[in-house]
Structures are given as C-alpha cells and as structure tokens.
Amino acid sequence: MTTRAVVIGVGHYLPERVVPNSEFEQSLDTTDEWIRTRSGIERRHFAAEGETTSMLGAQAATAALKNAGLVPDDIDAIVVATSTPDLTFPSVATMIQEKIGMTRGFGFDVQAVCAGFIYALTNANALVVSGQAKRVLVIGAETFSRIMDWTDRATCVLFGDGAGALVLEAQEGDGTTQDRGVLSSDLNSDGRYRDMLYVDGGVSSTGTSGKLRMQGNPLFRQAVEKLTSTATAALTKVGLDDNSVDWIVPHQANIRIIQGTAKKLGVPMERVIVTVQDHGNTSAASIPLAMSVGVAQGKIKKGDLLVAEAIGGGLAWGAVALRW
Ligand SMILES: CC(C)(COP(=O)(O)OP(=O)(O)OC[C@H]1O[C@@H](n2cnc3c(N)ncnc32)[C@H](O)[C@@H]1OP(=O)(O)O)[C@@H](O)C(=O)NCCC(=O)NCCS
C-alpha cells in the first residue's frame, strides 16, 4: 500500500470588484484590444480597501472545507502560497487558521511567487506521505494589486487578486498511476534570472514593500520552454506521457504562453483549463482558482489525470501530476 495525498475538496474566492480592461484606457496609454490580444485578459478582480490576502484565503479555505464536508478542526496543517502577505509576519497561514476558527495543528507560508502553489502542493504532499499530517489545506492567495506600479502599462494591466484552496487527505493507494492523489512533482529555480521579475522593495533592503518589475518579453520566451520541460519531467517520473493527460491546469499569466506550452506538449486546447480572461494573473492563486473553476464547470472529474505547471519570479518553476 502507498499513502497518497488525495484531493477531497476544492474552493475559491474572488473579490467583488471586477475591473474590465476598458477601465485602464482612462489612465494609461493602452487599449482593451492590446490587452486582449497580447495577454488574453479581459477583466480581473481587485480586492477592496482593507481586504487582505488572509481574508481572501480564509474565504477560499471555507469553501474548500464545505466542499470536502469537513470542519476546520478536521485539518492538521495549512500551507499557504503567497508573495503578498498581510504583514511581514506572522504567516498568512496562521492568520487564516485564526479566521476559519481552527484551534489545532500548524500553518506556514511558502514563497515561490507564481510557482508558489506548485511548491506548496509539493510540501503538503510531503507532509501527508511522511505521516506528519492526515489532512492539509493548501491555499494560494494573493493581492497583487497592492504591488502594482499604476503608471507602468506593461505590468499593471496583467495582474489580479484572488484565492483558491484544496483539501488533501491521506488515503491508501496501490502505488500505481491509477491511484487518486499527487503522483509526482518537479521543482526548479535559477536565481541568475532574478531581474526578469522582481519587486523593488523589501524588509531588509529598502524597508518598503516595493512595486513589481518585469521584463515581459524575455520572460515569455523562458516561460514556454521551462513550463514544457517541467510538465514533461513530472509525467516522465511516473512513466506517464502527454497522451495520458486529461487536463493541463496551467498558471494563468498569458493565453499565448498557455497555448504555446500546450502545443509543445501536444495537448489540444480543449484539454486545457483557461481562466486568464476572467482573473488575469493571480500569481500563486491562479492554479487552485483554475482547478476550482474547472470542477465547477463540470470539466475536471474524479479520476482525471491533471498536470499543473507554473513559472514566476526567481525564476522558480515546477509541475505536479495528480489524479483528481
Ligand atoms: C507582457 C506581455 C503581455 C507583453 O507582450 P509582448 O508581445 O511581449 O510585448 P512587448 O513587451 O514586446 O511590448 C510590445 C510593445 O507594446 C507596448 N506595451 C506594453 N504594455 C502595453 C499596454 N498595456 N498597452 C499598450 N502597449 C503596451 C510596449 O511598450 C512595446 O512598445 P514598443 O515596441 O514601442 O517598445 C508578454 O511579454 C508577457 O506576457 N510576458 C510574460 C509575462 C509573464 O508570464 N509574467 C508572469 C510570469 S509569472
């Protein structure tokens, strides 16, 4: 028997305020048409004043718990992927723990920017398979609107706020790829690419939270290549290939990156979950948001093989293969 971390609940939360591309036309030299054609984004959600990352995460966590039919104290651990915490510390995970009324277990944050959810899911899986936790809430939650430079048209039109969550539970499998649960993961980073995507402030440097800076075009080229290789690596580790994949659940940064990666992997767009048009790039929240939407739309079903892949600042990138 092999212990697997099986998804038994999923949920998401998006802030109420929806901002269409046209809203940027009023303050920036940009158009709805440019944003749509270059990125695939049509609208995004922005958190209200005073609405923090932990608030979004707590809503997503509550939805995922409800979907799993569990109460907060059924959970042993919370792992949150975020680069936009409410405060420098404590962790967003402990804030969510308090907000949802969970009085036991432990929580911590993982920071790998847009690849954060892949890293968090890999860590959560390790907690489950090593027997340290039976049930784990894995959450991606972000308020990237707080780190936008609103005068930089090349970045501020691309990002959005939101949160998504999964509940993982230890279940016994046969040790084959027919088992439900996380089957493999592939993690990578290369700090030499730091300047491609970073925030120009921080606690131990400027003492400020800073604004996002990005070299979009070179990053685009890195993204397609690295996302294809990491997704392939995750599948190969367990003897699977692109033909076995029911759904690619990609990080939602740009429709052209999503299409380019799917093409290189040989998976038709009908088998790719796409939410970038409605959410923009929500960084670590984008994959659990896409999973939750994919389930709600009746696309992702129990037993489907998913490969989730993401890349972001670091650069950090990775993929997880899992059977839903
Ligand atoms: C950002 C991105 C959409 C830009 O698309 P692109 O086709 O690479 O466009 P470029 O950056 O080459 O810019 C082309 C032109 O559009 C302009 N432009 C940039 N943003 C614009 C906007 N919002 N509206 C109008 N024009 C804009 C640029 O200034 C540039 O003008 P120039 O040729 O006069 O210098 C694309 O590079 C991208 O998605 N990159 C990766 C982003 C990503 O994955 N980020 C996160 C990873 S987690």
Short mmCIF file of C-alpha atoms and ligand atoms in Angstrom, two decimals:
data_model
loop_
_atom_site.label_atom_id
_atom_site.label_comp_id
_atom_site.label_asym_id
_atom_site.label_seq_id
_atom_site.Cartn_x
_atom_site.Cartn_y
_atom_site.Cartn_z
CA MET A 1 0.00 0.00 0.00
CA THR A 2 1.14 3.55 -0.77
CA THR A 3 -0.08 6.63 1.05
CA ARG A 4 -1.39 9.24 -1.37
CA ALA A 5 -2.46 12.85 -0.78
CA VAL A 6 -5.90 12.86 -2.42
CA VAL A 7 -7.91 16.00 -3.22
CA ILE A 8 -11.20 15.73 -1.33
CA GLY A 9 -12.28 19.38 -1.52
CA VAL A 10 -11.75 22.47 -3.63
CA GLY A 11 -12.96 26.07 -3.43
CA HIS A 12 -12.11 29.62 -4.38
CA TYR A 13 -12.89 33.22 -3.67
CA LEU A 14 -12.68 36.31 -5.85
CA PRO A 15 -13.07 39.87 -4.57
CA GLU A 16 -16.31 41.57 -5.55
CA ARG A 17 -14.83 44.34 -7.68
CA VAL A 18 -14.40 43.36 -11.34
CA VAL A 19 -12.20 45.65 -13.41
CA PRO A 20 -12.60 45.42 -17.22
CA ASN A 21 -9.67 46.33 -19.49
CA SER A 22 -11.52 49.47 -20.59
CA GLU A 23 -11.01 50.96 -17.12
CA PHE A 24 -7.24 51.23 -17.81
CA GLU A 25 -7.89 53.22 -21.00
CA GLN A 26 -8.83 56.19 -18.83
CA SER A 27 -5.49 56.45 -17.02
CA LEU A 28 -2.92 54.75 -19.30
CA ASP A 29 -1.83 54.77 -22.94
CA THR A 30 -3.38 51.35 -23.56
CA THR A 31 -6.43 49.73 -25.13
CA ASP A 32 -8.75 46.84 -24.38
CA GLU A 33 -7.68 45.41 -27.74
CA TRP A 34 -3.93 45.46 -26.87
CA ILE A 35 -4.50 43.78 -23.52
CA ARG A 36 -6.82 41.12 -25.00
CA THR A 37 -4.66 40.24 -27.98
CA ARG A 38 -1.28 40.28 -26.16
CA SER A 39 -2.36 38.59 -22.92
CA GLY A 40 -5.85 37.09 -23.33
CA ILE A 41 -7.01 39.04 -20.27
CA GLU A 42 -10.45 40.69 -20.42
CA ARG A 43 -11.07 41.51 -16.76
CA ARG A 44 -9.67 40.87 -13.29
CA HIS A 45 -10.83 41.21 -9.69
CA PHE A 46 -9.25 43.69 -7.28
CA ALA A 47 -9.54 43.45 -3.50
CA ALA A 48 -11.40 46.24 -1.73
CA GLU A 49 -9.58 48.65 0.54
CA GLY A 50 -8.83 46.79 3.77
CA GLU A 51 -9.46 43.38 2.16
CA THR A 52 -6.26 41.41 2.75
CA THR A 53 -4.70 38.23 1.41
CA SER A 54 -5.65 36.26 4.53
CA MET A 55 -9.28 37.36 4.12
CA LEU A 56 -9.36 36.04 0.54
CA GLY A 57 -7.56 32.86 1.63
CA ALA A 58 -9.95 32.26 4.52
CA GLN A 59 -12.95 32.51 2.17
CA ALA A 60 -11.39 30.02 -0.25
CA ALA A 61 -10.47 27.70 2.63
CA THR A 62 -14.02 27.79 3.99
CA ALA A 63 -15.40 26.95 0.53
CA ALA A 64 -12.96 24.02 0.15
CA LEU A 65 -13.80 22.68 3.62
CA LYS A 66 -17.50 22.86 2.80
CA ASN A 67 -16.87 21.03 -0.46
CA ALA A 68 -14.99 18.33 1.48
CA GLY A 69 -17.71 18.11 4.14
CA LEU A 70 -15.21 18.88 6.90
CA VAL A 71 -14.91 21.36 9.77
CA PRO A 72 -11.72 23.38 10.46
CA ASP A 73 -10.54 21.16 13.32
CA ASP A 74 -10.51 18.14 10.97
CA ILE A 75 -7.43 19.76 9.39
CA ASP A 76 -3.88 19.10 10.66
CA ALA A 77 -1.96 21.69 8.64
CA ILE A 78 -2.37 24.76 6.45
CA VAL A 79 0.19 25.54 3.75
CA VAL A 80 -0.28 28.91 2.05
CA ALA A 81 1.45 30.02 -1.13
CA THR A 82 1.68 33.81 -1.31
CA SER A 83 4.04 36.66 -2.15
CA THR A 84 1.66 39.34 -0.90
CA PRO A 85 1.21 38.62 2.84
CA ASP A 86 -0.91 40.88 5.04
CA LEU A 87 2.17 41.61 7.18
CA THR A 88 5.84 40.64 7.06
CA PHE A 89 4.92 38.22 9.82
CA PRO A 90 3.08 36.28 11.19
CA SER A 91 2.37 33.98 8.27
CA VAL A 92 -0.82 34.28 6.27
CA ALA A 93 -1.39 30.59 7.14
CA THR A 94 -1.70 31.35 10.86
CA MET A 95 -3.98 34.30 10.11
CA ILE A 96 -6.23 32.03 8.05
CA GLN A 97 -6.08 29.43 10.83
CA GLU A 98 -7.47 32.03 13.24
CA LYS A 99 -10.06 33.38 10.78
CA ILE A 100 -11.59 29.99 9.98
CA GLY A 101 -11.64 29.00 13.66
CA MET A 102 -9.08 26.20 13.53
CA THR A 103 -7.63 25.72 17.02
CA ARG A 104 -5.19 22.86 16.46
CA GLY A 105 -2.47 21.79 14.03
CA PHE A 106 0.00 24.16 12.38
CA GLY A 107 0.38 26.50 9.42
CA PHE A 108 3.16 28.12 7.42
CA ASP A 109 3.70 30.07 4.19
CA VAL A 110 5.64 29.13 1.07
CA GLN A 111 7.01 31.84 -1.20
CA ALA A 112 7.83 30.92 -4.79
CA VAL A 113 5.85 33.72 -6.46
CA CYS A 114 3.75 32.46 -9.40
CA ALA A 115 5.11 28.92 -8.94
CA GLY A 116 4.09 29.10 -5.27
CA PHE A 117 1.11 26.77 -5.46
CA ILE A 118 3.20 24.02 -7.08
CA TYR A 119 5.74 24.36 -4.25
CA ALA A 120 3.00 24.45 -1.58
CA LEU A 121 1.26 21.40 -3.01
CA THR A 122 4.57 19.53 -3.12
CA ASN A 123 5.25 20.42 0.53
CA ALA A 124 1.73 19.47 1.57
CA ASN A 125 2.08 16.15 -0.24
CA ALA A 126 5.34 15.51 1.65
CA LEU A 127 3.58 16.17 4.98
CA VAL A 128 0.88 13.66 4.06
CA VAL A 129 3.06 10.85 2.66
CA SER A 130 5.52 11.15 5.58
CA GLY A 131 2.65 10.74 8.04
CA GLN A 132 3.02 14.17 9.66
CA ALA A 133 -0.46 15.30 8.66
CA LYS A 134 -3.57 13.40 7.63
CA ARG A 135 -5.46 16.33 6.16
CA VAL A 136 -3.89 19.51 4.78
CA LEU A 137 -5.42 22.71 3.45
CA VAL A 138 -3.29 24.01 0.58
CA ILE A 139 -4.11 27.59 -0.31
CA GLY A 140 -2.91 30.06 -2.94
CA ALA A 141 -3.92 33.62 -2.02
CA GLU A 142 -2.73 36.93 -3.43
CA THR A 143 -3.42 40.66 -3.56
CA PHE A 144 -1.04 41.59 -6.39
CA SER A 145 -2.97 44.85 -6.89
CA ARG A 146 -1.04 46.09 -3.82
CA ILE A 147 2.35 45.82 -5.57
CA MET A 148 1.41 47.31 -8.94
CA ASP A 149 3.03 50.43 -10.34
CA TRP A 150 -0.13 52.02 -11.76
CA THR A 151 1.95 54.11 -14.18
CA ASP A 152 3.57 51.03 -15.80
CA ARG A 153 1.21 49.88 -18.55
CA ALA A 154 3.39 46.83 -19.29
CA THR A 155 2.62 45.26 -15.89
CA CYS A 156 -0.37 46.77 -14.09
CA VAL A 157 -2.91 45.53 -16.66
CA LEU A 158 -1.80 41.90 -16.27
CA PHE A 159 -2.41 41.01 -12.61
CA GLY A 160 -5.40 40.38 -10.36
CA ASP A 161 -6.38 39.31 -6.84
CA GLY A 162 -7.98 36.09 -5.62
CA ALA A 163 -7.58 32.83 -3.73
CA GLY A 164 -8.09 29.11 -4.26
CA ALA A 165 -7.79 26.14 -1.91
CA LEU A 166 -7.58 22.36 -1.93
CA VAL A 167 -8.14 19.91 0.91
CA LEU A 168 -5.78 16.94 0.74
CA GLU A 169 -6.39 13.73 2.69
CA ALA A 170 -4.14 10.71 3.26
CA GLN A 171 -5.64 7.69 1.52
CA GLU A 172 -4.12 4.30 0.74
CA GLY A 173 -3.44 3.52 -2.92
CA ASP A 174 -1.90 0.65 -4.86
CA GLY A 175 1.24 2.60 -5.74
CA THR A 176 0.27 2.83 -9.42
CA THR A 177 -0.58 5.87 -11.53
CA GLN A 178 -4.22 4.75 -11.36
CA ASP A 179 -4.25 5.89 -7.71
CA ARG A 180 -6.02 9.13 -6.97
CA GLY A 181 -3.82 11.84 -5.43
CA VAL A 182 -0.50 13.53 -6.07
CA LEU A 183 1.61 11.22 -8.24
CA SER A 184 4.76 13.29 -8.80
CA SER A 185 6.24 16.75 -8.78
CA ASP A 186 9.16 18.54 -10.38
CA LEU A 187 10.60 21.71 -8.81
CA ASN A 188 13.23 24.07 -10.24
CA SER A 189 14.71 27.50 -9.66
CA ASP A 190 17.55 29.57 -11.10
CA GLY A 191 18.44 32.75 -9.23
CA ARG A 192 20.51 34.07 -12.12
CA TYR A 193 17.21 35.21 -13.72
CA ARG A 194 16.30 37.40 -10.74
CA ASP A 195 15.99 40.63 -12.74
CA MET A 196 13.35 39.24 -15.11
CA LEU A 197 10.62 39.51 -12.48
CA TYR A 198 11.02 41.01 -9.03
CA VAL A 199 9.64 43.53 -6.56
CA ASP A 200 11.89 46.53 -5.97
CA GLY A 201 11.46 46.72 -2.19
CA GLY A 202 11.65 44.57 0.90
CA VAL A 203 12.17 44.43 4.63
CA SER A 204 15.95 44.09 4.74
CA SER A 205 16.76 46.31 1.75
CA THR A 206 14.51 49.34 1.31
CA GLY A 207 12.21 48.88 4.27
CA THR A 208 9.26 49.24 1.90
CA SER A 209 7.06 46.66 0.20
CA GLY A 210 8.04 47.82 -3.33
CA LYS A 211 6.46 47.50 -6.77
CA LEU A 212 6.56 44.69 -9.32
CA ARG A 213 9.11 45.00 -12.17
CA MET A 214 9.11 42.68 -15.17
CA GLN A 215 10.98 42.12 -18.44
CA GLY A 216 7.92 40.67 -20.16
CA ASN A 217 9.37 39.64 -23.49
CA PRO A 218 12.42 37.60 -22.34
CA LEU A 219 10.29 36.09 -19.58
CA PHE A 220 7.73 34.99 -22.15
CA ARG A 221 10.38 33.01 -24.03
CA GLN A 222 11.70 31.38 -20.84
CA ALA A 223 8.17 30.52 -19.76
CA VAL A 224 7.11 28.34 -22.70
CA GLU A 225 10.36 26.39 -22.73
CA LYS A 226 10.57 25.80 -18.96
CA LEU A 227 6.87 25.01 -18.49
CA THR A 228 7.01 22.38 -21.23
CA SER A 229 10.10 20.72 -19.77
CA THR A 230 8.83 20.71 -16.16
CA ALA A 231 5.42 19.28 -17.11
CA THR A 232 7.15 16.57 -19.15
CA ALA A 233 9.55 15.85 -16.26
CA ALA A 234 6.70 15.45 -13.74
CA LEU A 235 4.91 13.00 -16.05
CA THR A 236 8.06 11.06 -17.00
CA LYS A 237 8.96 10.48 -13.33
CA VAL A 238 5.96 8.18 -13.03
CA GLY A 239 6.12 6.71 -16.52
CA LEU A 240 3.31 8.84 -17.97
CA ASP A 241 3.32 10.97 -21.09
CA ASP A 242 1.30 13.79 -22.63
CA ASN A 243 -1.25 11.33 -24.07
CA SER A 244 -2.31 10.28 -20.56
CA VAL A 245 -3.21 13.84 -19.54
CA ASP A 246 -6.91 14.68 -19.25
CA TRP A 247 -6.32 18.30 -18.22
CA ILE A 248 -3.45 20.73 -18.21
CA VAL A 249 -4.06 23.25 -15.42
CA PRO A 250 -1.53 25.96 -16.24
CA HIS A 251 -0.52 29.05 -14.34
CA GLN A 252 -2.70 31.76 -15.86
CA ALA A 253 -0.28 34.51 -16.90
CA ASN A 254 -0.87 34.89 -20.63
CA ILE A 255 -3.06 32.96 -23.08
CA ARG A 256 -0.19 32.87 -25.58
CA ILE A 257 2.09 31.17 -23.02
CA ILE A 258 -0.72 28.70 -22.21
CA GLN A 259 -1.29 27.95 -25.91
CA GLY A 260 2.43 27.71 -26.70
CA THR A 261 3.04 25.26 -23.84
CA ALA A 262 0.01 23.10 -24.72
CA LYS A 263 1.17 22.96 -28.34
CA LYS A 264 4.69 21.89 -27.37
CA LEU A 265 3.23 19.25 -25.05
CA GLY A 266 0.96 18.02 -27.84
CA VAL A 267 -2.22 18.57 -25.81
CA PRO A 268 -5.17 20.27 -27.61
CA MET A 269 -6.60 23.45 -26.06
CA GLU A 270 -9.89 21.58 -25.40
CA ARG A 271 -7.99 19.80 -22.62
CA VAL A 272 -6.56 22.95 -21.02
CA ILE A 273 -8.31 24.84 -18.19
CA VAL A 274 -8.27 28.56 -19.06
CA THR A 275 -9.40 31.30 -16.68
CA VAL A 276 -6.90 34.06 -17.56
CA GLN A 277 -9.62 36.03 -19.40
CA ASP A 278 -11.60 36.47 -16.17
CA HIS A 279 -8.90 36.54 -13.47
CA GLY A 280 -5.71 37.94 -15.05
CA ASN A 281 -2.51 36.69 -13.43
CA THR A 282 -3.29 35.99 -9.76
CA SER A 283 0.19 34.53 -9.15
CA ALA A 284 0.10 31.68 -6.59
CA ALA A 285 -3.71 31.73 -6.58
CA SER A 286 -4.10 31.05 -10.28
CA ILE A 287 -3.79 27.24 -10.31
CA PRO A 288 -6.17 26.46 -7.42
CA LEU A 289 -8.58 29.05 -8.85
CA ALA A 290 -8.42 27.30 -12.23
CA MET A 291 -8.91 23.88 -10.59
CA SER A 292 -11.94 25.14 -8.69
CA VAL A 293 -13.46 26.75 -11.78
CA GLY A 294 -12.67 23.63 -13.85
CA VAL A 295 -14.57 21.46 -11.36
CA ALA A 296 -17.49 23.93 -11.13
CA GLN A 297 -17.75 23.92 -14.96
CA GLY A 298 -18.01 20.11 -14.91
CA LYS A 299 -14.73 19.70 -16.80
CA ILE A 300 -12.43 18.19 -14.13
CA LYS A 301 -13.92 14.94 -12.79
CA LYS A 302 -12.92 12.36 -10.22
CA GLY A 303 -10.23 10.09 -11.67
CA ASP A 304 -8.96 12.58 -14.29
CA LEU A 305 -5.20 12.96 -14.69
CA LEU A 306 -4.11 16.57 -14.28
CA VAL A 307 -0.76 18.20 -14.82
CA ALA A 308 -0.42 21.65 -13.24
CA GLU A 309 2.55 23.82 -14.24
CA ALA A 310 3.75 27.30 -13.26
CA ILE A 311 6.66 29.73 -13.51
CA GLY A 312 7.39 33.00 -11.78
CA GLY A 313 9.91 35.26 -10.10
CA GLY A 314 13.18 33.67 -9.10
CA LEU A 315 12.94 32.31 -11.63
CA ALA A 316 11.13 29.43 -9.95
CA TRP A 317 9.11 26.88 -11.88
CA GLY A 318 7.61 23.44 -11.48
CA ALA A 319 4.83 20.99 -12.15
CA VAL A 320 2.68 18.47 -10.30
CA ALA A 321 0.96 15.44 -11.81
CA LEU A 322 -2.09 14.32 -9.88
CA ARG A 323 -5.11 12.14 -10.35
CA TRP A 324 -8.22 14.07 -9.21
C1 LIG B 1 3.89 41.37 -21.01
C2 LIG B 1 3.50 40.78 -22.34
C3 LIG B 1 1.99 40.58 -22.41
C4 LIG B 1 3.88 41.77 -23.43
O1 LIG B 1 3.65 41.23 -24.71
P1 LIG B 1 4.79 41.32 -25.82
O2 LIG B 1 4.19 40.82 -27.05
O3 LIG B 1 6.00 40.58 -25.28
O4 LIG B 1 5.05 42.85 -25.92
P2 LIG B 1 6.39 43.67 -25.66
O5 LIG B 1 6.78 43.61 -24.22
O6 LIG B 1 7.39 43.26 -26.69
O7 LIG B 1 5.88 45.11 -25.95
C5 LIG B 1 5.46 45.50 -27.25
C6 LIG B 1 5.07 46.95 -27.22
O8 LIG B 1 3.82 47.10 -26.51
C7 LIG B 1 3.95 48.15 -25.56
N1 LIG B 1 3.07 47.89 -24.41
C8 LIG B 1 3.37 47.26 -23.26
N2 LIG B 1 2.30 47.23 -22.47
C9 LIG B 1 1.30 47.84 -23.15
C10 LIG B 1 -0.05 48.13 -22.86
N3 LIG B 1 -0.62 47.77 -21.70
N4 LIG B 1 -0.77 48.76 -23.79
C11 LIG B 1 -0.24 49.13 -24.97
N5 LIG B 1 1.04 48.89 -25.29
C12 LIG B 1 1.80 48.26 -24.38
C13 LIG B 1 5.41 48.13 -25.18
O9 LIG B 1 5.79 49.37 -24.63
C14 LIG B 1 6.06 47.85 -26.52
O10 LIG B 1 6.12 49.06 -27.22
P3 LIG B 1 7.43 49.44 -28.09
O11 LIG B 1 7.51 48.35 -29.11
O12 LIG B 1 7.06 50.77 -28.62
O13 LIG B 1 8.56 49.43 -27.12
C15 LIG B 1 4.23 39.47 -22.58
O14 LIG B 1 5.60 39.72 -22.77
C16 LIG B 1 4.11 38.51 -21.44
O15 LIG B 1 3.04 38.02 -21.14
N6 LIG B 1 5.24 38.15 -20.82
C17 LIG B 1 5.32 37.17 -19.78
C18 LIG B 1 4.57 37.66 -18.61
C19 LIG B 1 4.55 36.64 -17.56
O16 LIG B 1 4.47 35.49 -17.83
N7 LIG B 1 4.63 37.13 -16.36
C20 LIG B 1 4.48 36.45 -15.21
C21 LIG B 1 5.11 35.14 -15.14
S1 LIG B 1 4.52 34.62 -13.70
#
